[in-house]
Amino acid sequence: MSTKEYQSMNFDKERYKVYTWKHWSMLHWCINPGLVINELILGQRVPKVSLVDKTQDKPLVERSYVPCPHCHSLHDSRTWAAPNATLFKNWFGLYCPNCQQIIPCLMNVFTFLILAISFPLWGGFKKRLKAKWLAQQPARYENLNLEQVSQKFKSQNWVKTGLTWGAFMFVFMSVLYPYFTDQKITAVSLGVGVVIWTLGGLLFGYFMKAYLNKKPTTKTK
Ligand SMILES: [Zn+2]
């Protein structure tokens, strides 16, 4: 995974921490098979490069930026968020509302494999699908409300968010996946699934809360 597209952008390393695939949270995006659902079905994407301002005393979500290597804009990370209906449907990457080009994104290893294997099914339509998708993008970014994203995060019930995610994963991983791969679904496997995905969901909710509200560790006076 190369980030050579960004070479012409000189980030202020004193001010920004630069996140690439080498950071654990980005690497996690690339190797967790469950995230194929987010990426391939829902169209949630993670940019190849993100910047976090180390000097601002605000929650992480309010001091994270996504650089566009085409026009060199630094976009507020809240540009792509659920309250603005821009978190999902980004199948071809993150659309830059400034220059209308696509900001390069990471790709999950399993998404890559599925896309490679199924290429004969969709390869012929790719150009048309992408053109149609691109035509829909400008309207999606017309009425962005960044403050609304922060408000939503502050008032979000993370236990509920985590458990919803857990329930979703349970259906996929403990029911649909074994069903379609001809594995036995038993009372035990379902019970184990309930326990794993309840705990997994709560952990997920907790980490999301802690992560998104994270304040800088070193404050500059
Ligand atoms: Zn741009």
mmCIF file of C-alpha atoms and ligand atoms in Angstrom:
data_model
loop_
_atom_site.group_PDB
_atom_site.id
_atom_site.type_symbol
_atom_site.label_atom_id
_atom_site.label_comp_id
_atom_site.label_asym_id
_atom_site.label_seq_id
_atom_site.Cartn_x
_atom_site.Cartn_y
_atom_site.Cartn_z
ATOM 1 C CA MET A 1 0.000 0.000 0.000
ATOM 2 C CA SER A 2 1.703 3.104 -1.181
ATOM 3 C CA THR A 3 0.933 6.673 -0.279
ATOM 4 C CA LYS A 4 2.992 8.181 -3.094
ATOM 5 C CA GLU A 5 -0.005 10.250 -4.258
ATOM 6 C CA TYR A 6 0.600 12.406 -1.205
ATOM 7 C CA GLN A 7 4.299 13.028 -1.784
ATOM 8 C CA SER A 8 3.773 16.563 -3.029
ATOM 9 C CA MET A 9 1.911 17.460 0.152
ATOM 10 C CA ASN A 10 4.230 18.441 2.959
ATOM 11 C CA PHE A 11 2.312 17.934 6.145
ATOM 12 C CA ASP A 12 3.325 19.966 9.145
ATOM 13 C CA LYS A 13 4.574 17.104 11.324
ATOM 14 C CA GLU A 14 4.826 19.366 14.349
ATOM 15 C CA ARG A 15 1.129 20.065 14.147
ATOM 16 C CA TYR A 16 -0.332 16.900 12.643
ATOM 17 C CA LYS A 17 0.041 13.255 13.416
ATOM 18 C CA VAL A 18 -0.129 11.435 10.081
ATOM 19 C CA TYR A 19 -2.132 8.200 10.039
ATOM 20 C CA THR A 20 -1.463 5.679 7.274
ATOM 21 C CA TRP A 21 -2.032 1.920 7.028
ATOM 22 C CA LYS A 22 0.856 1.474 9.464
ATOM 23 C CA HIS A 23 -1.321 2.665 12.344
ATOM 24 C CA TRP A 24 -3.135 -0.158 14.173
ATOM 25 C CA SER A 25 -6.623 1.265 13.608
ATOM 26 C CA MET A 26 -6.014 1.523 9.862
ATOM 27 C CA LEU A 27 -4.367 -1.904 9.729
ATOM 28 C CA HIS A 28 -7.397 -3.277 11.552
ATOM 29 C CA TRP A 29 -9.591 -1.860 8.777
ATOM 30 C CA CYS A 30 -7.497 -3.798 6.261
ATOM 31 C CA ILE A 31 -7.504 -7.219 7.919
ATOM 32 C CA ASN A 32 -10.785 -7.664 9.849
ATOM 33 C CA PRO A 33 -13.016 -9.876 7.665
ATOM 34 C CA GLY A 34 -16.200 -8.507 9.314
ATOM 35 C CA LEU A 35 -15.478 -5.058 7.915
ATOM 36 C CA VAL A 36 -16.101 -6.369 4.402
ATOM 37 C CA ILE A 37 -19.772 -5.732 5.195
ATOM 38 C CA ASN A 38 -19.061 -2.060 5.944
ATOM 39 C CA GLU A 39 -16.802 -1.602 2.986
ATOM 40 C CA LEU A 40 -18.317 -3.660 0.214
ATOM 41 C CA ILE A 41 -22.011 -3.633 1.080
ATOM 42 C CA LEU A 42 -22.466 -0.336 2.919
ATOM 43 C CA GLY A 43 -19.738 1.533 1.074
ATOM 44 C CA GLN A 44 -17.945 2.886 4.143
ATOM 45 C CA ARG A 45 -14.348 3.811 3.260
ATOM 46 C CA VAL A 46 -11.232 4.825 5.161
ATOM 47 C CA PRO A 47 -8.840 7.271 3.482
ATOM 48 C CA LYS A 48 -5.241 6.166 2.923
ATOM 49 C CA VAL A 49 -4.005 9.201 4.837
ATOM 50 C CA SER A 50 -5.626 11.032 7.747
ATOM 51 C CA LEU A 51 -4.216 13.841 9.846
ATOM 52 C CA VAL A 52 -4.893 14.519 13.489
ATOM 53 C CA ASP A 53 -4.143 17.970 14.838
ATOM 54 C CA LYS A 54 -2.009 17.523 17.963
ATOM 55 C CA THR A 55 -2.370 21.128 19.029
ATOM 56 C CA GLN A 56 -6.161 21.456 19.376
ATOM 57 C CA ASP A 57 -7.846 20.560 22.633
ATOM 58 C CA LYS A 58 -10.976 19.016 21.108
ATOM 59 C CA PRO A 59 -12.412 15.515 20.687
ATOM 60 C CA LEU A 60 -10.660 13.461 17.998
ATOM 61 C CA VAL A 61 -13.497 13.749 15.524
ATOM 62 C CA GLU A 62 -13.220 17.550 15.565
ATOM 63 C CA ARG A 63 -9.468 17.665 14.996
ATOM 64 C CA SER A 64 -9.142 14.951 12.323
ATOM 65 C CA TYR A 65 -8.600 15.898 8.709
ATOM 66 C CA VAL A 66 -8.606 14.093 5.395
ATOM 67 C CA PRO A 67 -6.162 15.549 2.851
ATOM 68 C CA CYS A 68 -7.072 15.446 -0.836
ATOM 69 C CA PRO A 69 -3.923 14.680 -2.852
ATOM 70 C CA HIS A 70 -5.477 16.229 -5.984
ATOM 71 C CA CYS A 71 -6.337 19.735 -4.769
ATOM 72 C CA HIS A 72 -4.450 19.674 -1.442
ATOM 73 C CA SER A 73 -7.562 20.605 0.580
ATOM 74 C CA LEU A 74 -7.642 19.509 4.184
ATOM 75 C CA HIS A 75 -11.184 18.291 4.718
ATOM 76 C CA ASP A 76 -12.770 18.081 8.132
ATOM 77 C CA SER A 77 -13.242 14.364 8.877
ATOM 78 C CA ARG A 78 -16.891 15.076 9.731
ATOM 79 C CA THR A 79 -17.462 15.638 6.014
ATOM 80 C CA TRP A 80 -18.048 11.884 5.770
ATOM 81 C CA ALA A 81 -20.355 11.039 8.655
ATOM 82 C CA ALA A 82 -23.684 9.350 9.270
ATOM 83 C CA PRO A 83 -25.633 12.494 10.329
ATOM 84 C CA ASN A 84 -24.790 14.029 6.934
ATOM 85 C CA ALA A 85 -25.717 10.764 5.161
ATOM 86 C CA THR A 86 -22.195 10.668 3.713
ATOM 87 C CA LEU A 87 -20.667 7.856 5.800
ATOM 88 C CA PHE A 88 -21.869 5.105 3.482
ATOM 89 C CA LYS A 89 -22.308 4.630 -0.284
ATOM 90 C CA ASN A 90 -18.688 5.644 -0.914
ATOM 91 C CA TRP A 91 -17.938 2.544 -2.967
ATOM 92 C CA PHE A 92 -15.520 4.274 -5.312
ATOM 93 C CA GLY A 93 -13.715 6.185 -2.565
ATOM 94 C CA LEU A 94 -14.221 9.449 -0.714
ATOM 95 C CA TYR A 95 -15.507 12.153 -3.027
ATOM 96 C CA CYS A 96 -13.703 15.490 -2.727
ATOM 97 C CA PRO A 97 -16.384 18.202 -2.760
ATOM 98 C CA ASN A 98 -13.712 20.762 -3.619
ATOM 99 C CA CYS A 99 -12.154 19.307 -6.790
ATOM 100 C CA GLN A 100 -14.681 16.550 -7.656
ATOM 101 C CA GLN A 101 -11.959 13.906 -7.669
ATOM 102 C CA ILE A 102 -11.656 10.812 -5.535
ATOM 103 C CA ILE A 103 -9.536 10.693 -2.403
ATOM 104 C CA PRO A 104 -7.648 7.365 -2.330
ATOM 105 C CA CYS A 105 -8.842 4.871 0.269
ATOM 106 C CA LEU A 106 -7.573 1.756 1.978
ATOM 107 C CA MET A 107 -9.025 -1.576 0.967
ATOM 108 C CA ASN A 108 -9.751 -4.502 3.229
ATOM 109 C CA VAL A 109 -7.851 -7.632 2.128
ATOM 110 C CA PHE A 110 -11.056 -9.672 2.011
ATOM 111 C CA THR A 111 -12.914 -7.028 0.007
ATOM 112 C CA PHE A 112 -10.002 -7.135 -2.416
ATOM 113 C CA LEU A 113 -10.211 -10.938 -2.727
ATOM 114 C CA ILE A 114 -13.978 -10.923 -3.208
ATOM 115 C CA LEU A 115 -13.721 -8.185 -5.836
ATOM 116 C CA ALA A 116 -10.902 -10.011 -7.619
ATOM 117 C CA ILE A 117 -12.762 -13.332 -7.717
ATOM 118 C CA SER A 118 -16.053 -11.756 -8.796
ATOM 119 C CA PHE A 119 -14.438 -9.413 -11.320
ATOM 120 C CA PRO A 120 -15.990 -11.201 -14.322
ATOM 121 C CA LEU A 121 -19.438 -10.411 -12.875
ATOM 122 C CA TRP A 122 -18.994 -6.670 -12.413
ATOM 123 C CA GLY A 123 -15.855 -5.691 -14.360
ATOM 124 C CA GLY A 124 -17.866 -4.942 -17.499
ATOM 125 C CA PHE A 125 -20.164 -2.540 -15.635
ATOM 126 C CA LYS A 126 -17.520 -0.748 -13.600
ATOM 127 C CA LYS A 127 -17.162 2.287 -15.857
ATOM 128 C CA ARG A 128 -20.903 2.841 -16.057
ATOM 129 C CA LEU A 129 -21.448 2.295 -12.334
ATOM 130 C CA LYS A 130 -18.644 4.695 -11.481
ATOM 131 C CA ALA A 131 -19.935 7.412 -13.829
ATOM 132 C CA LYS A 132 -23.413 7.074 -12.355
ATOM 133 C CA TRP A 133 -22.012 7.175 -8.807
ATOM 134 C CA LEU A 134 -19.864 10.241 -9.559
ATOM 135 C CA ALA A 135 -22.858 12.102 -10.992
ATOM 136 C CA GLN A 136 -24.734 11.565 -7.708
ATOM 137 C CA GLN A 137 -21.955 12.893 -5.466
ATOM 138 C CA PRO A 138 -22.109 16.734 -5.664
ATOM 139 C CA ALA A 139 -25.668 16.836 -4.312
ATOM 140 C CA ARG A 140 -24.678 14.740 -1.304
ATOM 141 C CA TYR A 141 -22.205 17.381 -0.103
ATOM 142 C CA GLU A 142 -24.320 20.481 -0.648
ATOM 143 C CA ASN A 143 -25.744 20.820 2.848
ATOM 144 C CA LEU A 144 -23.045 19.444 5.134
ATOM 145 C CA ASN A 145 -23.542 20.240 8.792
ATOM 146 C CA LEU A 146 -20.368 19.476 10.722
ATOM 147 C CA GLU A 147 -21.612 20.724 14.075
ATOM 148 C CA GLN A 148 -24.517 18.297 13.850
ATOM 149 C CA VAL A 149 -21.982 15.439 13.665
ATOM 150 C CA SER A 150 -20.291 16.566 16.884
ATOM 151 C CA GLN A 151 -23.652 16.904 18.636
ATOM 152 C CA LYS A 152 -24.635 13.430 17.498
ATOM 153 C CA PHE A 153 -21.419 11.940 18.872
ATOM 154 C CA LYS A 154 -21.844 13.706 22.204
ATOM 155 C CA SER A 155 -25.390 12.452 22.696
ATOM 156 C CA GLN A 156 -24.870 8.992 21.210
ATOM 157 C CA ASN A 157 -25.755 5.978 23.324
ATOM 158 C CA TRP A 158 -22.636 3.868 22.775
ATOM 159 C CA VAL A 159 -24.026 0.779 24.517
ATOM 160 C CA LYS A 160 -26.936 0.759 22.092
ATOM 161 C CA THR A 161 -24.646 1.437 19.131
ATOM 162 C CA GLY A 162 -22.343 -1.399 20.214
ATOM 163 C CA LEU A 163 -25.164 -3.869 20.761
ATOM 164 C CA THR A 164 -26.757 -3.002 17.419
ATOM 165 C CA TRP A 165 -23.435 -3.646 15.721
ATOM 166 C CA GLY A 166 -23.099 -6.902 17.724
ATOM 167 C CA ALA A 167 -26.573 -8.063 16.632
ATOM 168 C CA PHE A 168 -25.715 -7.297 13.039
ATOM 169 C CA MET A 169 -22.453 -9.244 13.272
ATOM 170 C CA PHE A 170 -24.233 -12.151 14.978
ATOM 171 C CA VAL A 171 -26.708 -12.494 12.107
ATOM 172 C CA PHE A 172 -23.909 -12.399 9.559
ATOM 173 C CA MET A 173 -21.221 -14.441 11.282
ATOM 174 C CA SER A 174 -23.265 -16.985 13.284
ATOM 175 C CA VAL A 175 -26.256 -17.490 10.978
ATOM 176 C CA LEU A 176 -25.756 -16.374 7.370
ATOM 177 C CA TYR A 177 -22.063 -17.227 7.029
ATOM 178 C CA PRO A 178 -22.344 -20.839 8.305
ATOM 179 C CA TYR A 179 -25.600 -21.266 6.368
ATOM 180 C CA PHE A 180 -24.062 -20.318 3.036
ATOM 181 C CA THR A 181 -20.822 -22.215 3.661
ATOM 182 C CA ASP A 182 -22.681 -25.396 4.658
ATOM 183 C CA GLN A 183 -21.520 -25.435 8.256
ATOM 184 C CA LYS A 184 -23.729 -26.761 11.029
ATOM 185 C CA ILE A 185 -25.706 -24.224 13.037
ATOM 186 C CA THR A 186 -26.360 -25.674 16.485
ATOM 187 C CA ALA A 187 -27.738 -24.389 19.779
ATOM 188 C CA VAL A 188 -24.154 -24.318 21.044
ATOM 189 C CA SER A 189 -22.780 -22.392 18.075
ATOM 190 C CA LEU A 190 -25.650 -19.896 18.353
ATOM 191 C CA GLY A 191 -25.115 -19.558 22.127
ATOM 192 C CA VAL A 192 -21.401 -18.953 21.639
ATOM 193 C CA GLY A 193 -22.256 -16.427 18.938
ATOM 194 C CA VAL A 194 -24.606 -14.524 21.259
ATOM 195 C CA VAL A 195 -21.928 -14.308 23.959
ATOM 196 C CA ILE A 196 -19.114 -13.333 21.577
ATOM 197 C CA TRP A 197 -21.085 -10.676 19.711
ATOM 198 C CA THR A 198 -22.676 -9.205 22.842
ATOM 199 C CA LEU A 199 -19.236 -8.772 24.391
ATOM 200 C CA GLY A 200 -17.761 -7.771 21.039
ATOM 201 C CA GLY A 201 -20.521 -5.203 20.560
ATOM 202 C CA LEU A 202 -20.034 -3.674 24.014
ATOM 203 C CA LEU A 203 -16.272 -3.496 23.458
ATOM 204 C CA PHE A 204 -16.845 -1.954 20.049
ATOM 205 C CA GLY A 205 -19.174 0.673 21.549
ATOM 206 C CA TYR A 206 -16.742 1.431 24.354
ATOM 207 C CA PHE A 207 -13.766 1.826 22.022
ATOM 208 C CA MET A 208 -15.709 3.992 19.610
ATOM 209 C CA LYS A 209 -16.699 6.284 22.453
ATOM 210 C CA ALA A 210 -13.207 6.423 23.934
ATOM 211 C CA TYR A 211 -11.572 6.799 20.529
ATOM 212 C CA LEU A 212 -13.837 9.456 19.067
ATOM 213 C CA ASN A 213 -13.731 11.592 22.183
ATOM 214 C CA LYS A 214 -9.983 11.229 22.628
ATOM 215 C CA LYS A 215 -8.244 14.462 23.592
ATOM 216 C CA PRO A 216 -4.618 15.145 22.648
ATOM 217 C CA THR A 217 -2.115 13.570 25.041
ATOM 218 C CA THR A 218 0.420 16.352 24.786
ATOM 219 C CA LYS A 219 -0.976 19.818 25.113
ATOM 220 C CA THR A 220 0.852 22.804 23.727
ATOM 221 C CA LYS A 221 0.524 25.883 25.793
HETATM 222 ZN ZN ZN B 1 -9.724 17.583 -3.948
#
